[in-house]
Amino acid sequence: MSAELSRLLFGPDREHVHGPWRRLAADPAMHRRPESPGVDQIAASYRRLKHLNAHTDPAALAADPRLLAALHEWTAVVDGGLTVLAGIHYNLFLGTLLDHDPTPKRPLDDYLRMDRIGTFLCTELGHGNDAAALETVADYDRADRSLTLHTPGPSARKFMPNTGPAGGPKSAVVAARLRVDGRDHGIFLVLVPLTDDDGRPLPGITVDPLPQRPGSPVDHCLTSFDRVRLPYEALLTGAHGRLADDGTLTSALGSKRKRFLAAIGRVTAGKLCMSAAAVGAARAALATAVRYAQHREVAGARPDRRIPVWAHRTHHGPLLDGLATVYAMTALHRATVDRWGRHDQADPEESVAAERQVAITKGWTTWRARDLIIEARERCGAQGLLPVNGITSYAADIEGAITAEGDNLALWAKAGAELLLAAEASTPEPVVPAPTDGGLDDTAVRQALLRTVLRLRLARARTRLREAPAGDALRRWNAAAPDALAAVTARAEHDAAAALLGWAEAARDDTARALLHDLHRLFTLRRIDAHGTLLLGAGELTPAQASELPGLQERSVARLAEHALPLVDAFDLPDSFHAGRPITGPAYQQAFVRSA
């Protein structure tokens, strides 16, 4: 049963996509040591990065979004710092170089061998989600075909890249405003050597360490440039923009914004990586909490009897809700990675829809992972607070995933506006059965109700948009935004449930199929219950159906409670993971005893 669940969780190409990273994660040397000083942890994460690089094909990894996402899914379980460094080097840095025009004067060998580590400098101290307003400039001089990179003021300093001395010499892809004779051509990327072989900043470059953030430490810094001269070949070019020797710019795209978005296209793959890290960490946290609950005993009804804390409905209920959600999260993530990998890049409408799904998935999975990790920590009590048991690291690291590659709220505001203002041709509106067509134990009825929530939220958002005073775009958006963002949530929930249902229908084992249907039932019933007022008010949910909800949910929990261990065993976490987290084993009470 667990084997079949694992087959569905990790897909038909499991060995190729997940196998290498699971084997690396099984090596205890790849596991973060939270008891070590921060500077030592950072150095260790860089050593693990180089060890990883020695066991992979860097160019193939950077070119495949499935491999990149799977890498994050497994490294997030064992070392959040390594996850950050790998995502930046392989996706944002190396992937960006591979996506732009190649040139013999910009060889990649140092980065493929990791003789130099790559980083990515886009966000500025004064510009985060409004990255199109970046201030850093790169002035082109046609006389000697050079660029001068400059930070014009404090708000233009690059914020939080890993540009410290740890890890050895580094280079960066830097976002800067390209100017020719003072004319602004928009934001392009330039390749910049940052530090020498000893990790010292090169002339004209200033690096100021930032205070350590919670969670897995990384050498985050502020970085600025004082008229740093670069060769012509430092400018990364492509169809979005090419600069002739005489300073003439040609571009297949008609606006500065489109050129900028094309240049930083790797950020979308980065969103998939954040989603992957979230589902990996959430599964690990839930596996830890479920295992601990099986052997953590409390007093039973009789004074002479002790029972596992798992026996209490108040304890196992929230964790089973979490398992239903994390299975749905993983299913949605897999579907989104697949869609992004196969979408037709030449079709603008399909590209927009695929990118929107990536943004929705990133927001929903990282936010839900935060909820599940916090629940798992609480269910482990004081043991869950100990860094050695891993959950507190996940709780801190997930905050970075929520913010990285586009802050969730900003991403969802854009997605909500798109859902509100444009019909999505690739997702035709299904026929929604009448409320009396079936009870809530009917899969089709539950799926239809989730789709109805999306339709109702969008209808309300459109109404509020129309009713708001004309002439004030911000005021009109503010009126519609709450329901538009609620529609994004509804879209994520519907698509996650549909993906999970697809797994249930594809299961080859009867027990696995029944469990997946139970997970789908619990997940969808919880969502319908949460939207009950909306559905009842619209006449889409009958009072009789509403009265079914409590009993159906309780029966789903009761059925799943007996199968929690097979459900987490399917996550295929290595034995070394459990060996390094005392509360996952029955001998946890002896873990910290030093005396005989």
XYZ file of C-alpha atoms in Angstrom:
596
model
C 0.000 0.000 0.000
C 2.705 2.509 0.959
C 4.648 1.553 -2.158
C 1.667 2.387 -4.355
C 1.108 5.665 -2.547
C 4.788 6.497 -3.084
C 4.496 5.668 -6.773
C 1.718 8.211 -7.092
C 3.392 10.804 -4.876
C 6.656 10.807 -6.836
C 5.493 9.926 -10.329
C 6.414 7.406 -13.021
C 9.887 8.924 -13.563
C 10.681 8.749 -9.874
C 14.185 7.301 -10.116
C 15.382 9.888 -12.617
C 13.665 12.926 -11.083
C 13.801 12.191 -7.335
C 16.283 9.348 -6.925
C 19.538 11.365 -7.009
C 18.327 13.914 -4.480
C 16.848 11.340 -2.108
C 20.174 9.499 -2.089
C 22.001 12.724 -1.283
C 19.454 13.521 1.450
C 20.064 10.069 2.938
C 23.697 10.992 3.634
C 23.930 12.321 7.218
C 26.754 14.631 6.095
C 24.152 16.529 4.040
C 22.035 17.273 7.122
C 22.126 20.655 8.802
C 23.511 20.768 12.357
C 21.370 23.401 14.102
C 23.487 23.302 17.255
C 26.534 24.669 15.377
C 27.349 28.405 15.271
C 25.738 30.234 12.376
C 29.006 30.910 10.541
C 29.871 27.201 10.667
C 26.425 26.246 9.390
C 26.820 28.614 6.425
C 30.227 27.155 5.558
C 28.797 23.635 5.824
C 25.909 24.487 3.477
C 28.419 25.672 0.856
C 30.421 22.453 1.264
C 27.231 20.468 0.714
C 26.487 22.543 -2.368
C 29.865 21.627 -3.863
C 29.361 17.983 -2.926
C 25.986 18.082 -4.668
C 27.565 19.658 -7.745
C 30.126 16.860 -7.943
C 27.293 14.339 -8.161
C 25.170 15.945 -10.870
C 25.238 17.347 -14.380
C 24.850 21.073 -13.602
C 23.728 22.140 -17.078
C 21.131 19.367 -17.325
C 19.862 20.212 -13.856
C 19.526 23.913 -14.668
C 17.655 23.118 -17.890
C 15.005 20.820 -16.367
C 12.297 22.355 -14.108
C 11.331 18.896 -12.848
C 14.847 18.184 -11.605
C 15.181 21.657 -10.086
C 11.903 21.333 -8.214
C 12.710 17.822 -6.972
C 16.112 19.010 -5.755
C 14.392 21.614 -3.577
C 11.828 19.093 -2.363
C 14.556 16.932 -0.823
C 17.164 19.488 0.273
C 14.456 21.434 2.154
C 14.042 18.366 4.366
C 17.689 18.261 5.476
C 19.227 21.753 5.069
C 17.279 24.905 4.316
C 20.486 26.868 3.731
C 21.593 24.433 1.048
C 18.147 24.771 -0.536
C 18.594 28.545 -0.863
C 22.130 28.302 -2.259
C 21.257 25.578 -4.770
C 18.195 27.421 -6.029
C 20.172 30.596 -6.594
C 23.180 28.961 -8.274
C 21.435 26.428 -10.507
C 18.214 28.222 -11.370
C 18.571 31.979 -11.034
C 22.255 32.216 -11.968
C 23.266 29.296 -14.187
C 19.778 28.873 -15.658
C 19.677 32.566 -16.570
C 23.062 32.359 -18.313
C 21.933 29.293 -20.268
C 18.685 31.011 -21.297
C 20.506 34.005 -22.851
C 22.692 34.260 -25.940
C 25.934 32.286 -25.541
C 29.308 33.830 -26.321
C 32.823 32.342 -26.284
C 33.931 35.366 -24.275
C 31.622 34.334 -21.432
C 32.510 30.669 -20.788
C 30.513 28.736 -18.208
C 33.174 26.251 -17.134
C 33.950 27.956 -13.810
C 30.268 27.876 -12.849
C 29.669 24.316 -14.020
C 32.683 23.111 -11.997
C 31.671 25.471 -9.208
C 35.117 27.047 -9.120
C 32.995 30.189 -8.823
C 29.596 30.180 -7.160
C 26.813 32.144 -8.779
C 24.324 34.473 -7.153
C 21.485 36.691 -8.396
C 21.069 40.391 -7.573
C 17.691 41.839 -8.501
C 15.776 43.131 -5.468
C 16.963 46.469 -4.074
C 16.614 47.943 -0.642
C 13.931 50.297 -1.937
C 12.384 48.033 -4.574
C 10.985 44.559 -3.973
C 7.675 43.710 -5.597
C 8.046 46.842 -7.748
C 11.254 45.488 -9.271
C 10.459 47.221 -12.564
C 11.420 50.463 -10.789
C 14.991 49.325 -9.987
C 17.555 52.134 -9.808
C 20.878 50.374 -10.435
C 22.244 51.537 -13.813
C 24.517 50.082 -16.478
C 25.719 52.823 -18.844
C 27.035 51.742 -22.249
C 30.041 53.517 -23.760
C 30.221 52.884 -27.506
C 33.765 54.265 -27.668
C 35.283 51.216 -26.009
C 32.213 48.900 -25.937
C 32.115 48.852 -22.147
C 29.475 49.087 -19.441
C 29.689 50.991 -16.183
C 27.625 49.475 -13.366
C 26.648 51.898 -10.629
C 24.469 52.114 -7.511
C 23.092 55.678 -7.549
C 21.885 55.828 -3.945
C 21.138 53.901 -0.735
C 17.738 52.613 -1.920
C 19.443 51.015 -4.956
C 21.688 48.706 -2.929
C 20.997 45.065 -3.781
C 19.149 43.508 -0.868
C 19.790 40.067 0.628
C 21.864 38.229 -2.013
C 24.328 35.649 -0.696
C 27.406 37.734 -1.497
C 29.426 37.118 1.665
C 32.888 35.509 1.686
C 31.629 32.022 2.565
C 31.920 29.414 -0.169
C 34.791 30.991 -2.089
C 34.862 33.274 -5.150
C 31.500 34.400 -6.514
C 29.997 36.019 -9.579
C 26.549 37.502 -9.944
C 23.847 38.120 -12.480
C 22.818 41.705 -11.700
C 19.636 43.471 -12.802
C 20.382 47.038 -13.922
C 18.810 49.747 -16.039
C 20.595 49.816 -19.418
C 21.310 53.365 -20.617
C 22.880 54.535 -23.859
C 23.714 58.257 -24.041
C 21.362 58.762 -21.113
C 18.460 56.997 -22.830
C 16.812 54.347 -20.635
C 16.192 51.047 -22.459
C 14.762 49.260 -19.430
C 16.196 46.616 -17.139
C 18.676 44.060 -18.445
C 20.964 41.572 -16.734
C 24.755 41.771 -16.577
C 27.308 39.219 -15.413
C 29.609 40.624 -12.743
C 32.594 39.032 -10.934
C 32.050 39.937 -7.266
C 34.887 38.523 -5.204
C 38.438 37.265 -5.587
C 39.740 33.805 -4.755
C 39.803 34.680 -1.060
C 36.197 35.904 -1.045
C 37.146 39.604 -0.870
C 34.999 42.072 -2.870
C 36.637 43.269 -6.085
C 37.393 46.994 -6.568
C 34.279 49.158 -6.703
C 32.085 46.557 -4.984
C 30.898 46.968 -1.397
C 29.368 44.091 0.561
C 27.780 44.679 3.952
C 26.576 41.619 5.920
C 22.970 41.688 7.084
C 21.819 40.499 10.517
C 21.184 36.774 10.701
C 17.567 35.841 10.053
C 15.703 33.033 11.852
C 16.000 29.530 10.485
C 18.761 28.062 8.347
C 21.485 30.729 8.079
C 22.727 32.110 4.745
C 25.306 34.847 4.103
C 22.736 37.511 3.150
C 24.244 40.937 2.435
C 23.693 44.395 1.009
C 25.737 44.864 -2.176
C 26.498 48.043 -4.101
C 28.625 49.118 -7.069
C 30.737 52.239 -7.530
C 31.240 52.718 -11.278
C 32.394 49.161 -11.917
C 33.654 48.753 -15.506
C 32.474 45.657 -17.373
C 33.142 44.343 -20.887
C 30.463 44.402 -23.578
C 30.046 40.624 -23.222
C 28.830 41.067 -19.634
C 25.445 42.169 -20.992
C 23.050 39.195 -21.232
C 21.118 39.406 -24.477
C 18.449 37.466 -26.302
C 15.312 37.923 -28.388
C 14.054 40.364 -25.740
C 16.947 42.721 -26.505
C 20.314 42.902 -28.253
C 22.674 45.858 -28.224
C 24.758 46.640 -31.311
C 28.273 48.046 -31.027
C 26.960 51.490 -31.915
C 24.451 51.407 -29.047
C 21.379 50.553 -31.130
C 18.946 48.252 -29.309
C 16.810 45.739 -31.203
C 14.064 43.776 -29.494
C 11.248 41.368 -30.349
C 9.279 42.850 -27.450
C 7.644 46.244 -27.574
C 7.844 47.407 -23.977
C 10.442 47.785 -21.255
C 8.284 45.777 -18.847
C 8.048 42.815 -21.227
C 11.800 42.899 -21.807
C 12.429 42.902 -18.074
C 10.052 40.003 -17.438
C 11.688 38.021 -20.235
C 15.156 38.699 -18.786
C 14.157 37.429 -15.319
C 12.081 34.541 -16.668
C 13.861 32.131 -14.338
C 11.884 33.574 -11.430
C 8.915 31.468 -12.567
C 10.920 28.258 -12.254
C 11.994 29.629 -8.868
C 8.356 29.730 -7.792
C 8.087 26.033 -8.593
C 11.184 25.455 -6.470
C 9.616 27.307 -3.536
C 6.466 25.207 -3.871
C 8.596 22.052 -3.921
C 10.496 23.080 -0.798
C 7.177 23.763 0.929
C 5.642 20.368 0.196
C 8.861 18.580 1.149
C 9.158 20.376 4.487
C 5.449 20.007 5.287
C 5.544 16.261 4.642
C 8.627 15.902 6.857
C 7.038 17.890 9.688
C 3.820 15.862 9.561
C 5.738 12.574 9.406
C 7.634 13.608 12.535
C 4.456 14.550 14.413
C 2.539 11.432 13.370
C 5.366 9.097 14.394
C 5.855 10.842 17.717
C 2.152 10.565 18.504
C 2.302 6.772 18.154
C 4.770 6.284 21.032
C 4.201 9.363 23.198
C 2.007 7.931 25.951
C -0.433 9.637 28.282
C -2.717 8.435 31.062
C -5.724 6.445 29.908
C -9.216 6.216 31.364
C -7.901 3.873 34.094
C -5.011 4.910 36.334
C -3.045 1.733 35.515
C -3.284 2.154 31.778
C -1.328 4.382 29.422
C -2.241 5.015 25.796
C -0.576 6.724 22.835
C -1.565 10.357 22.513
C -2.593 9.459 18.955
C -5.635 7.675 20.418
C -7.224 11.044 21.197
C -9.420 12.456 18.450
C -8.353 15.974 19.464
C -4.766 15.020 18.703
C -4.983 12.914 15.561
C -7.787 14.908 13.929
C -5.693 18.006 13.066
C -2.812 15.824 11.861
C -5.101 13.840 9.566
C -6.454 17.114 8.198
C -2.829 18.003 7.573
C -2.151 14.737 5.768
C -5.164 15.254 3.516
C -3.928 18.747 2.739
C -0.310 17.777 2.120
C -1.327 15.016 -0.269
C -3.450 17.573 -2.132
C -0.568 20.069 -2.052
C 1.813 17.516 -3.527
C -0.683 16.530 -6.224
C -1.227 20.173 -7.199
C 2.507 20.837 -7.249
C 3.107 17.851 -9.541
C 0.346 18.975 -11.915
C 1.742 22.507 -12.016
C 5.321 21.392 -12.693
C 4.016 19.177 -15.484
C 1.977 21.998 -17.029
C 4.860 24.434 -16.878
C 7.240 21.924 -18.418
C 4.992 21.142 -21.396
C 3.279 24.476 -22.095
C 3.700 26.017 -25.534
C 5.981 29.005 -25.035
C 5.005 30.311 -28.469
C 1.376 30.611 -27.364
C 1.058 33.831 -25.316
C -2.314 32.876 -23.845
C -1.130 29.446 -22.748
C 2.069 30.933 -21.329
C 0.120 33.441 -19.234
C -2.222 30.712 -17.959
C 0.661 28.377 -17.093
C 2.559 31.146 -15.305
C -0.572 32.077 -13.375
C -0.984 28.469 -12.237
C 2.628 28.492 -11.032
C 1.985 31.663 -9.005
C -1.254 30.307 -7.524
C 0.412 27.023 -6.603
C 3.404 28.747 -5.020
C 1.182 30.929 -2.854
C -1.198 28.182 -1.775
C 1.409 25.515 -1.040
C 3.730 27.793 0.931
C 0.913 29.324 2.982
C -0.619 25.916 3.700
C 2.818 24.503 4.540
C 3.210 27.195 7.168
C -0.127 26.160 8.728
C 0.748 22.457 8.691
C 4.244 22.949 10.109
C 2.886 25.054 12.974
C 0.238 22.407 13.694
C 2.844 19.645 13.661
C 5.081 21.608 16.021
C 2.228 22.160 18.462
C 1.192 18.503 18.407
C 4.764 17.605 19.427
C 4.622 19.880 22.477
C 7.898 21.015 23.984
C 9.799 18.363 22.011
C 8.716 20.153 18.865
C 10.575 23.262 20.019
C 13.955 21.518 20.032
C 15.899 22.337 16.847
C 17.279 18.784 16.729
C 13.765 17.531 15.938
C 13.676 19.696 12.840
C 10.238 21.303 12.905
C 11.290 24.734 14.161
C 13.738 25.033 11.256
C 10.928 24.319 8.804
C 8.747 26.899 10.534
C 11.369 29.599 10.056
C 12.481 28.539 6.577
C 8.963 28.505 5.145
C 8.735 32.249 5.752
C 11.526 32.715 3.232
C 9.689 30.591 0.662
C 6.554 32.702 1.146
C 8.509 35.849 0.277
C 11.089 34.590 -2.240
C 10.515 34.718 -6.015
C 7.624 37.120 -5.546
C 5.763 37.819 -2.314
C 2.676 35.598 -2.129
C 0.196 38.422 -1.657
C 1.532 40.350 -4.638
C 1.461 37.213 -6.789
C -2.109 36.468 -5.789
C -3.254 40.049 -6.366
C -2.020 39.731 -9.947
C -3.600 36.289 -10.346
C -6.871 37.531 -8.863
C -6.974 40.453 -11.265
C -6.344 38.123 -14.196
C -9.070 35.697 -13.108
C -11.413 38.616 -12.593
C -10.855 40.444 -15.825
C -10.181 37.682 -18.335
C -11.832 34.351 -19.102
C -9.360 31.480 -19.068
C -9.913 29.664 -22.358
C -7.891 26.634 -21.257
C -10.278 25.897 -18.375
C -13.856 25.645 -19.671
C -16.636 26.062 -17.141
C -17.937 22.619 -16.137
C -21.592 21.730 -15.731
C -22.434 22.123 -12.043
C -25.079 19.686 -10.805
C -28.023 21.011 -8.854
C -27.669 20.659 -5.086
C -30.311 17.924 -5.011
C -28.497 15.769 -7.587
C -26.499 13.964 -4.932
C -25.221 13.875 -1.399
C -21.832 15.119 -0.287
C -20.466 11.585 -0.283
C -20.567 11.914 -4.074
C -17.149 12.906 -5.425
C -18.619 14.736 -8.407
C -20.871 16.840 -6.188
C -17.978 17.873 -3.949
C -15.781 18.827 -6.896
C -18.642 20.786 -8.447
C -19.223 22.691 -5.214
C -15.568 23.715 -5.065
C -15.829 24.993 -8.626
C -19.009 26.828 -7.631
C -17.136 28.630 -4.857
C -14.737 29.972 -7.498
C -17.619 31.102 -9.713
C -19.444 32.810 -6.827
C -16.324 34.629 -5.621
C -15.571 35.941 -9.096
C -19.183 37.028 -9.568
C -19.099 38.966 -6.300
C -15.770 40.542 -7.201
C -17.132 41.672 -10.576
C -20.216 43.123 -8.924
C -18.150 45.091 -6.438
C -15.860 46.293 -9.204
C -18.831 47.606 -11.197
C -20.462 49.214 -8.160
C -17.343 51.100 -7.075
C -17.105 54.754 -8.156
C -15.710 55.217 -11.641
C -12.516 57.181 -12.214
C -10.534 55.779 -9.287
C -8.832 52.554 -10.355
C -7.295 51.857 -6.958
C -10.599 52.320 -5.149
C -12.351 49.992 -7.607
C -9.664 47.333 -7.176
C -9.792 47.660 -3.395
C -13.525 47.000 -3.537
C -13.072 43.848 -5.606
C -9.781 42.573 -4.178
C -11.057 40.562 -1.152
C -13.315 38.407 -3.296
C -10.786 38.254 -6.142
C -8.146 36.846 -3.785
C -10.722 34.498 -2.267
C -11.325 33.291 -5.834
C -7.624 32.510 -6.149
C -7.857 30.393 -2.991
C -10.919 28.639 -4.412
C -9.084 27.970 -7.656
C -6.144 26.428 -5.807
C -8.402 24.271 -3.638
C -10.415 23.029 -6.603
C -7.336 22.204 -8.677
C -5.585 20.509 -5.745
C -8.655 18.368 -5.084
C -8.920 17.477 -8.782
C -5.245 16.447 -8.893
C -5.644 14.318 -5.749
C -8.749 12.688 -7.220
C -6.719 11.879 -10.321
C -4.280 9.954 -8.147
C -7.105 8.044 -6.476
C -8.508 7.007 -9.838
C -5.054 5.966 -11.099
C -4.197 3.821 -8.046
C -3.512 0.164 -8.849
C -3.944 -1.054 -5.277
C -7.444 -1.232 -3.786
C -6.361 -0.142 -0.310
C -4.309 2.761 -1.647
C -7.229 3.823 -3.840
C -9.623 3.751 -0.874
C -7.212 5.799 1.256
C -6.751 8.413 -1.448
C -10.521 8.700 -1.844
C -10.781 9.165 1.936
C -8.115 11.885 1.814
C -9.968 13.566 -1.040
C -13.246 13.284 0.851
C -11.817 14.842 4.015
C -10.010 17.605 2.118
C -13.039 18.604 0.039
C -15.500 18.376 2.921
C -13.331 20.698 5.009
C -13.229 23.198 2.152
C -16.989 23.003 1.568
C -17.587 23.492 5.287
C -15.350 26.574 5.270
C -17.377 28.046 2.383
C -20.730 26.898 3.775
C -22.194 30.364 4.352
C -21.417 31.440 0.797
C -22.836 28.252 -0.712
C -25.969 28.204 1.444
C -26.674 31.859 0.776
C -26.461 31.273 -2.972
C -28.705 28.222 -2.814
C -25.895 25.992 -4.075
C -25.780 23.938 -0.884
C -29.021 22.609 0.592
C -29.734 22.554 4.330
C -29.844 18.766 4.112
C -26.371 18.690 2.596
C -25.080 21.112 5.219
C -26.424 18.868 7.957
C -24.450 15.966 6.447
C -21.131 17.753 6.766
C -20.198 17.051 10.426
C -20.936 13.350 10.259
C -19.191 12.823 6.932
C -16.090 14.605 8.159
C -15.958 12.592 11.366
C -16.352 9.299 9.530
C -13.541 10.281 7.170
C -11.256 11.041 10.107
C -12.132 7.744 11.790
C -11.308 5.734 8.662
C -7.992 7.500 8.135
C -6.865 7.306 11.771
C -5.964 3.636 11.438
C -3.741 4.256 8.405
C -1.653 7.253 9.414
C 1.675 5.392 9.482
C 1.345 3.947 5.951
C 0.372 7.417 4.743
C 3.586 8.956 6.097
C 5.722 5.940 5.216
C 4.798 6.700 1.614
C 6.780 9.939 1.913
C 9.872 7.692 1.640
C 11.967 9.717 4.060
C 15.417 8.118 4.512
C 16.273 6.180 7.669
C 18.949 8.771 8.402
C 16.212 11.417 8.611
C 14.491 9.527 11.413
C 17.799 8.670 13.100
C 18.633 12.360 13.340
C 15.265 13.359 14.847
C 14.879 11.648 18.224
C 11.109 11.995 18.580
C 10.441 9.954 15.441
C 11.544 6.801 17.324
C 10.300 5.049 20.466
C 13.636 5.538 22.275
C 13.316 9.329 22.214
C 13.363 9.523 26.033
C 16.958 8.328 26.060
C 18.163 10.689 23.338
C 19.641 13.322 25.626
C 20.747 11.153 28.549
C 24.513 11.421 28.892
C 24.994 9.621 32.214
C 25.009 5.865 32.594
